[in-house]
Amino acid sequence: MQKEFDILVFGATGFTGRLVARHLKKRYAEGNTSNTTWAVAGRSLDKLQQLVKTEQLPPSISLQVADSNLPETLAEAISKARVVLTTVGPYARYGSDVVRLCAELGVHYCDLTGEVHWMRRMIDQHQHTAERSGARIVHTCGFDSIPSDLGVLFMQKLMQERHGIAACHVKYRGSDFKGGFSGGTLDSMWSMAELAERDPALWKLIADPYALDPEGGHRGQDGPDHTTPEFDPDFNAWVAPFVMAGINTRVVRRSNALMGYPWGRNFRYDEATLMPSGPFGFVGAAAMAVGFGTMNAMTRVPPLRELLQRVMPKPGEGPSESQIENGFFKIELLAKHPTDAAKHLRGRITGDKDPGYGSTSKMLAECAVALARDESPVGGGFWTPASALGESLLERLPANAGVRFEVVS
Ligand SMILES: NC(=O)c1ccc[n+]([C@@H]2O[C@H](COP(=O)([O-])OP(=O)(O)OC[C@H]3O[C@@H](n4cnc5c(N)ncnc54)[C@H](OP(=O)(O)O)[C@@H]3O)[C@@H](O)[C@H]2O)c1
């Protein structure tokens, strides 16, 4: 069917959506070589018109008014697009009809959710519909979980090229970050805790290392994520919990399962934050573990959560322009050869903006362009970034989004 535009940016008036629009304007202005066309959508025409002015978007850009609470407005806007990119979150609160409509209408979809329980529900409810319509649905296209998912793909390709075998274990170690939190991301955390209060089974699902695996998938050897300080001899350093591990590790394991276990049925993957090696490293790792545990515990207790909500950024608020511009991230990777330690491989991922917003918005935008423009090895269904867009993204992200994957000698 003829579509009015390739990409619909839903949530363009929000904190991250505005940055997505900025990236698309810079890389895919009218008449761009790939001929990618895009429109902006939100619930308020006034705000969309303001966005066009403040971001100096092309005056001819299509503005689509759609409200998550009014499915008929959503259906009209979605049916005009080849791909929906949405930053309207918390997704469990606002996103279910968007996914359902994309699956029904055969429109590709990408988002920034980190809400594992919601992804599980969407997969279970709409997988068959998406398979039939041809819609490729790809969650977690931001800092969670692109560097993790693509980082593992990158290391596994390297291990295969160099040693003709898959790595049996990949370790992700967050080594250096500069950035900030937005109210929208915090709102997603609060919303997940509120839902789990009504349905405590959600905590069990979220804690399951294989929570996102396809039904009947093989349960490998991975256990819970790191919660305490540990000494990691492979990095000769202390490690602390990594805040996004509970999302990223599930996505990487799902990628392995969806691709038919190319990395082995007992492939292992874990994420942690890298600290120095001596006593200062231990103290830092312990402090981080305590901070992480305290924040987690406070989120689960309603009066303490309300206290946090009062003092932390509100939806629509986030890091300053200079925090975004001067932010960055650096992640170290180790891919273990199954039998010969001399053949282990080390890699690094870096990003040139703050991870949560500056880099995230570019990664998400490039996922949408890849869904609209690039050949994909898969048909309709719920995929991960690596399983649906792996090869495209390993080219697009360094070229267009300032995210680099390197081998470390
Ligand atoms: N995974 C990652 O790496 C990552 C990074 C950043 C953000 N995120 C996630 O991305 C999401 C957005 O974050 P953010 O900081 O950009 O949030 P935000 O600034 O609060 O933006 C939310 C957007 O949703 C829109 N919206 C709210 N209710 C709506 C409705 N009923 N119908 C249509 N639109 C509606 C808002 O519209 P108005 O402008 O009209 O209010 C706004 O545009 C959050 O879920 C966050 O957790 C993930």
PDB file of N, CA and C and ligand atoms in Angstrom, residues 10-17 43 47 66-69 87-91 94 112-113 115 142-144 182 184-185 188 315-316 356-357 360, ligand 1:
ATOM      1  N   PHE A  10       6.320   9.356  16.975  1.00  0.00           N
ATOM      2  CA  PHE A  10       5.223   9.575  17.920  1.00  0.00           C
ATOM      3  C   PHE A  10       5.830   9.929  19.283  1.00  0.00           C
ATOM      4  N   GLY A  11       5.400  11.069  19.843  1.00  0.00           N
ATOM      5  CA  GLY A  11       6.011  11.556  21.095  1.00  0.00           C
ATOM      6  C   GLY A  11       7.061  12.609  20.809  1.00  0.00           C
ATOM      7  N   ALA A  12       6.987  13.206  19.595  1.00  0.00           N
ATOM      8  CA  ALA A  12       8.025  14.152  19.169  1.00  0.00           C
ATOM      9  C   ALA A  12       8.102  15.384  20.062  1.00  0.00           C
ATOM     10  N   THR A  13       7.042  15.684  20.813  1.00  0.00           N
ATOM     11  CA  THR A  13       7.064  16.872  21.668  1.00  0.00           C
ATOM     12  C   THR A  13       7.669  16.584  23.043  1.00  0.00           C
ATOM     13  N   GLY A  14       8.004  15.327  23.319  1.00  0.00           N
ATOM     14  CA  GLY A  14       8.606  14.962  24.605  1.00  0.00           C
ATOM     15  C   GLY A  14      10.116  15.174  24.584  1.00  0.00           C
ATOM     16  N   PHE A  15      10.766  14.851  25.712  1.00  0.00           N
ATOM     17  CA  PHE A  15      12.196  15.128  25.857  1.00  0.00           C
ATOM     18  C   PHE A  15      13.032  14.367  24.816  1.00  0.00           C
ATOM     19  N   THR A  16      12.801  13.065  24.704  1.00  0.00           N
ATOM     20  CA  THR A  16      13.617  12.248  23.787  1.00  0.00           C
ATOM     21  C   THR A  16      13.118  12.388  22.352  1.00  0.00           C
ATOM     22  N   GLY A  17      11.787  12.495  22.185  1.00  0.00           N
ATOM     23  CA  GLY A  17      11.220  12.612  20.843  1.00  0.00           C
ATOM     24  C   GLY A  17      11.767  13.841  20.113  1.00  0.00           C
ATOM     25  N   ARG A  43       0.037  14.494  20.943  1.00  0.00           N
ATOM     26  CA  ARG A  43      -1.394  14.649  21.265  1.00  0.00           C
ATOM     27  C   ARG A  43      -1.872  16.088  21.146  1.00  0.00           C
ATOM     28  N   LYS A  47       1.518  22.033  20.450  1.00  0.00           N
ATOM     29  CA  LYS A  47       2.888  21.654  20.820  1.00  0.00           C
ATOM     30  C   LYS A  47       3.679  21.227  19.580  1.00  0.00           C
ATOM     31  N   ALA A  66      -2.362  12.616  17.440  1.00  0.00           N
ATOM     32  CA  ALA A  66      -2.817  11.281  17.856  1.00  0.00           C
ATOM     33  C   ALA A  66      -2.658  11.177  19.365  1.00  0.00           C
ATOM     34  N   ASP A  67      -3.649  10.586  20.006  1.00  0.00           N
ATOM     35  CA  ASP A  67      -3.624  10.441  21.467  1.00  0.00           C
ATOM     36  C   ASP A  67      -3.697   8.958  21.797  1.00  0.00           C
ATOM     37  N   SER A  68      -2.803   8.506  22.664  1.00  0.00           N
ATOM     38  CA  SER A  68      -2.779   7.084  23.047  1.00  0.00           C
ATOM     39  C   SER A  68      -4.093   6.624  23.648  1.00  0.00           C
ATOM     40  N   ASN A  69      -4.824   7.572  24.236  1.00  0.00           N
ATOM     41  CA  ASN A  69      -6.092   7.184  24.854  1.00  0.00           C
ATOM     42  C   ASN A  69      -7.252   7.166  23.859  1.00  0.00           C
ATOM     43  N   THR A  87       8.270   7.354  21.347  1.00  0.00           N
ATOM     44  CA  THR A  87       8.892   7.667  22.635  1.00  0.00           C
ATOM     45  C   THR A  87       7.796   8.010  23.651  1.00  0.00           C
ATOM     46  N   VAL A  88       6.577   7.587  23.370  1.00  0.00           N
ATOM     47  CA  VAL A  88       5.473   7.860  24.301  1.00  0.00           C
ATOM     48  C   VAL A  88       5.467   6.796  25.393  1.00  0.00           C
ATOM     49  N   GLY A  89       6.021   7.147  26.527  1.00  0.00           N
ATOM     50  CA  GLY A  89       6.105   6.210  27.644  1.00  0.00           C
ATOM     51  C   GLY A  89       5.589   6.868  28.901  1.00  0.00           C
ATOM     52  N   PRO A  90       5.446   6.132  30.024  1.00  0.00           N
ATOM     53  CA  PRO A  90       5.724   4.700  30.181  1.00  0.00           C
ATOM     54  C   PRO A  90       4.888   3.871  29.200  1.00  0.00           C
ATOM     55  N   TYR A  91       5.537   2.893  28.590  1.00  0.00           N
ATOM     56  CA  TYR A  91       4.894   2.145  27.513  1.00  0.00           C
ATOM     57  C   TYR A  91       3.757   1.266  28.031  1.00  0.00           C
ATOM     58  N   TYR A  94       0.920   3.781  28.059  1.00  0.00           N
ATOM     59  CA  TYR A  94       0.472   4.461  26.837  1.00  0.00           C
ATOM     60  C   TYR A  94       0.723   3.682  25.549  1.00  0.00           C
ATOM     61  N   LEU A 112      11.664   2.612  22.898  1.00  0.00           N
ATOM     62  CA  LEU A 112      12.734   2.723  23.893  1.00  0.00           C
ATOM     63  C   LEU A 112      12.345   2.045  25.197  1.00  0.00           C
ATOM     64  N   THR A 113      11.413   1.142  25.145  1.00  0.00           N
ATOM     65  CA  THR A 113      10.955   0.606  26.420  1.00  0.00           C
ATOM     66  C   THR A 113      12.051  -0.217  27.096  1.00  0.00           C
ATOM     67  N   GLU A 115      10.614  -1.877  29.834  1.00  0.00           N
ATOM     68  CA  GLU A 115       9.627  -2.503  30.718  1.00  0.00           C
ATOM     69  C   GLU A 115       9.457  -3.967  30.309  1.00  0.00           C
ATOM     70  N   GLY A 142      17.285   1.866  22.394  1.00  0.00           N
ATOM     71  CA  GLY A 142      18.091   2.981  22.899  1.00  0.00           C
ATOM     72  C   GLY A 142      19.324   2.444  23.599  1.00  0.00           C
ATOM     73  N   PHE A 143      19.804   3.211  24.580  1.00  0.00           N
ATOM     74  CA  PHE A 143      20.987   2.745  25.328  1.00  0.00           C
ATOM     75  C   PHE A 143      20.688   1.392  25.974  1.00  0.00           C
ATOM     76  N   ASP A 144      19.432   1.176  26.385  1.00  0.00           N
ATOM     77  CA  ASP A 144      18.998  -0.195  26.625  1.00  0.00           C
ATOM     78  C   ASP A 144      18.227  -0.560  25.379  1.00  0.00           C
ATOM     79  N   SER A 182      16.026  11.479  32.748  1.00  0.00           N
ATOM     80  CA  SER A 182      14.879  12.345  32.438  1.00  0.00           C
ATOM     81  C   SER A 182      13.687  11.912  33.286  1.00  0.00           C
ATOM     82  N   GLY A 184      10.810  11.268  32.176  1.00  0.00           N
ATOM     83  CA  GLY A 184      10.088  10.208  31.467  1.00  0.00           C
ATOM     84  C   GLY A 184      10.604   8.829  31.848  1.00  0.00           C
ATOM     85  N   THR A 185      11.941   8.696  31.951  1.00  0.00           N
ATOM     86  CA  THR A 185      12.527   7.406  32.326  1.00  0.00           C
ATOM     87  C   THR A 185      12.158   7.061  33.762  1.00  0.00           C
ATOM     88  N   SER A 188       8.730   5.801  34.067  1.00  0.00           N
ATOM     89  CA  SER A 188       8.602   4.389  33.680  1.00  0.00           C
ATOM     90  C   SER A 188       8.949   3.486  34.869  1.00  0.00           C
ATOM     91  N   PRO A 315       8.106  14.157  34.179  1.00  0.00           N
ATOM     92  CA  PRO A 315       8.010  13.907  32.736  1.00  0.00           C
ATOM     93  C   PRO A 315       8.182  15.202  31.940  1.00  0.00           C
ATOM     94  N   GLY A 316       8.957  15.110  30.856  1.00  0.00           N
ATOM     95  CA  GLY A 316       9.219  16.300  30.033  1.00  0.00           C
ATOM     96  C   GLY A 316      10.524  16.988  30.408  1.00  0.00           C
ATOM     97  N   GLY A 356      21.777   8.230  27.809  1.00  0.00           N
ATOM     98  CA  GLY A 356      20.325   8.076  27.952  1.00  0.00           C
ATOM     99  C   GLY A 356      19.501   8.860  26.948  1.00  0.00           C
ATOM    100  N   TYR A 357      20.038   9.969  26.425  1.00  0.00           N
ATOM    101  CA  TYR A 357      19.201  10.831  25.573  1.00  0.00           C
ATOM    102  C   TYR A 357      19.893  11.197  24.265  1.00  0.00           C
ATOM    103  N   THR A 360      20.915   7.807  22.784  1.00  0.00           N
ATOM    104  CA  THR A 360      19.688   7.007  22.630  1.00  0.00           C
ATOM    105  C   THR A 360      18.839   7.504  21.463  1.00  0.00           C
TER     106      THR A 360
HETATM  107  N1  LIG B   1      15.786   2.801  26.886  1.00  0.00           N
HETATM  108  C1  LIG B   1      16.434   3.939  26.943  1.00  0.00           C
HETATM  109  O1  LIG B   1      17.609   3.969  26.763  1.00  0.00           O
HETATM  110  C2  LIG B   1      15.604   5.174  27.205  1.00  0.00           C
HETATM  111  C3  LIG B   1      16.205   6.422  27.224  1.00  0.00           C
HETATM  112  C4  LIG B   1      15.390   7.546  27.362  1.00  0.00           C
HETATM  113  C5  LIG B   1      14.021   7.404  27.531  1.00  0.00           C
HETATM  114  N2  LIG B   1      13.479   6.160  27.563  1.00  0.00           N
HETATM  115  C6  LIG B   1      12.021   5.970  27.703  1.00  0.00           C
HETATM  116  O2  LIG B   1      11.387   6.741  26.693  1.00  0.00           O
HETATM  117  C7  LIG B   1      10.137   7.210  27.164  1.00  0.00           C
HETATM  118  C8  LIG B   1      10.057   8.717  26.955  1.00  0.00           C
HETATM  119  O3  LIG B   1      10.977   9.375  27.786  1.00  0.00           O
HETATM  120  P1  LIG B   1      11.044  10.961  27.772  1.00  0.00           P
HETATM  121  O4  LIG B   1      12.055  11.367  28.755  1.00  0.00           O
HETATM  122  O5  LIG B   1      11.166  11.472  26.378  1.00  0.00           O
HETATM  123  O6  LIG B   1       9.578  11.285  28.337  1.00  0.00           O
HETATM  124  P2  LIG B   1       8.694  12.606  28.231  1.00  0.00           P
HETATM  125  O7  LIG B   1       9.533  13.810  28.009  1.00  0.00           O
HETATM  126  O8  LIG B   1       7.774  12.569  29.396  1.00  0.00           O
HETATM  127  O9  LIG B   1       7.851  12.376  26.875  1.00  0.00           O
HETATM  128  C9  LIG B   1       6.717  11.550  26.811  1.00  0.00           C
HETATM  129  C10 LIG B   1       5.933  11.875  25.551  1.00  0.00           C
HETATM  130  O10 LIG B   1       4.722  11.115  25.592  1.00  0.00           O
HETATM  131  C11 LIG B   1       3.659  11.971  25.215  1.00  0.00           C
HETATM  132  N3  LIG B   1       2.384  11.498  25.743  1.00  0.00           N
HETATM  133  C12 LIG B   1       2.028  11.310  27.037  1.00  0.00           C
HETATM  134  N4  LIG B   1       0.741  10.876  27.109  1.00  0.00           N
HETATM  135  C13 LIG B   1       0.303  10.781  25.824  1.00  0.00           C
HETATM  136  C14 LIG B   1      -0.915  10.394  25.227  1.00  0.00           C
HETATM  137  N5  LIG B   1      -1.975  10.009  25.958  1.00  0.00           N
HETATM  138  N6  LIG B   1      -1.004  10.386  23.893  1.00  0.00           N
HETATM  139  C15 LIG B   1       0.027  10.765  23.119  1.00  0.00           C
HETATM  140  N7  LIG B   1       1.212  11.169  23.634  1.00  0.00           N
HETATM  141  C16 LIG B   1       1.337  11.178  24.954  1.00  0.00           C
HETATM  142  C17 LIG B   1       4.032  13.318  25.773  1.00  0.00           C
HETATM  143  O11 LIG B   1       3.269  14.295  25.084  1.00  0.00           O
HETATM  144  P3  LIG B   1       3.219  15.833  25.560  1.00  0.00           P
HETATM  145  O12 LIG B   1       4.453  16.458  24.986  1.00  0.00           O
HETATM  146  O13 LIG B   1       1.975  16.347  24.917  1.00  0.00           O
HETATM  147  O14 LIG B   1       3.187  15.859  27.055  1.00  0.00           O
HETATM  148  C18 LIG B   1       5.505  13.348  25.414  1.00  0.00           C
HETATM  149  O15 LIG B   1       5.673  13.733  24.068  1.00  0.00           O
HETATM  150  C19 LIG B   1      10.033   6.775  28.626  1.00  0.00           C
HETATM  151  O16 LIG B   1       9.237   5.614  28.691  1.00  0.00           O
HETATM  152  C20 LIG B   1      11.456   6.451  29.012  1.00  0.00           C
HETATM  153  O17 LIG B   1      11.528   5.441  30.002  1.00  0.00           O
HETATM  154  C21 LIG B   1      14.244   5.057  27.415  1.00  0.00           C
END
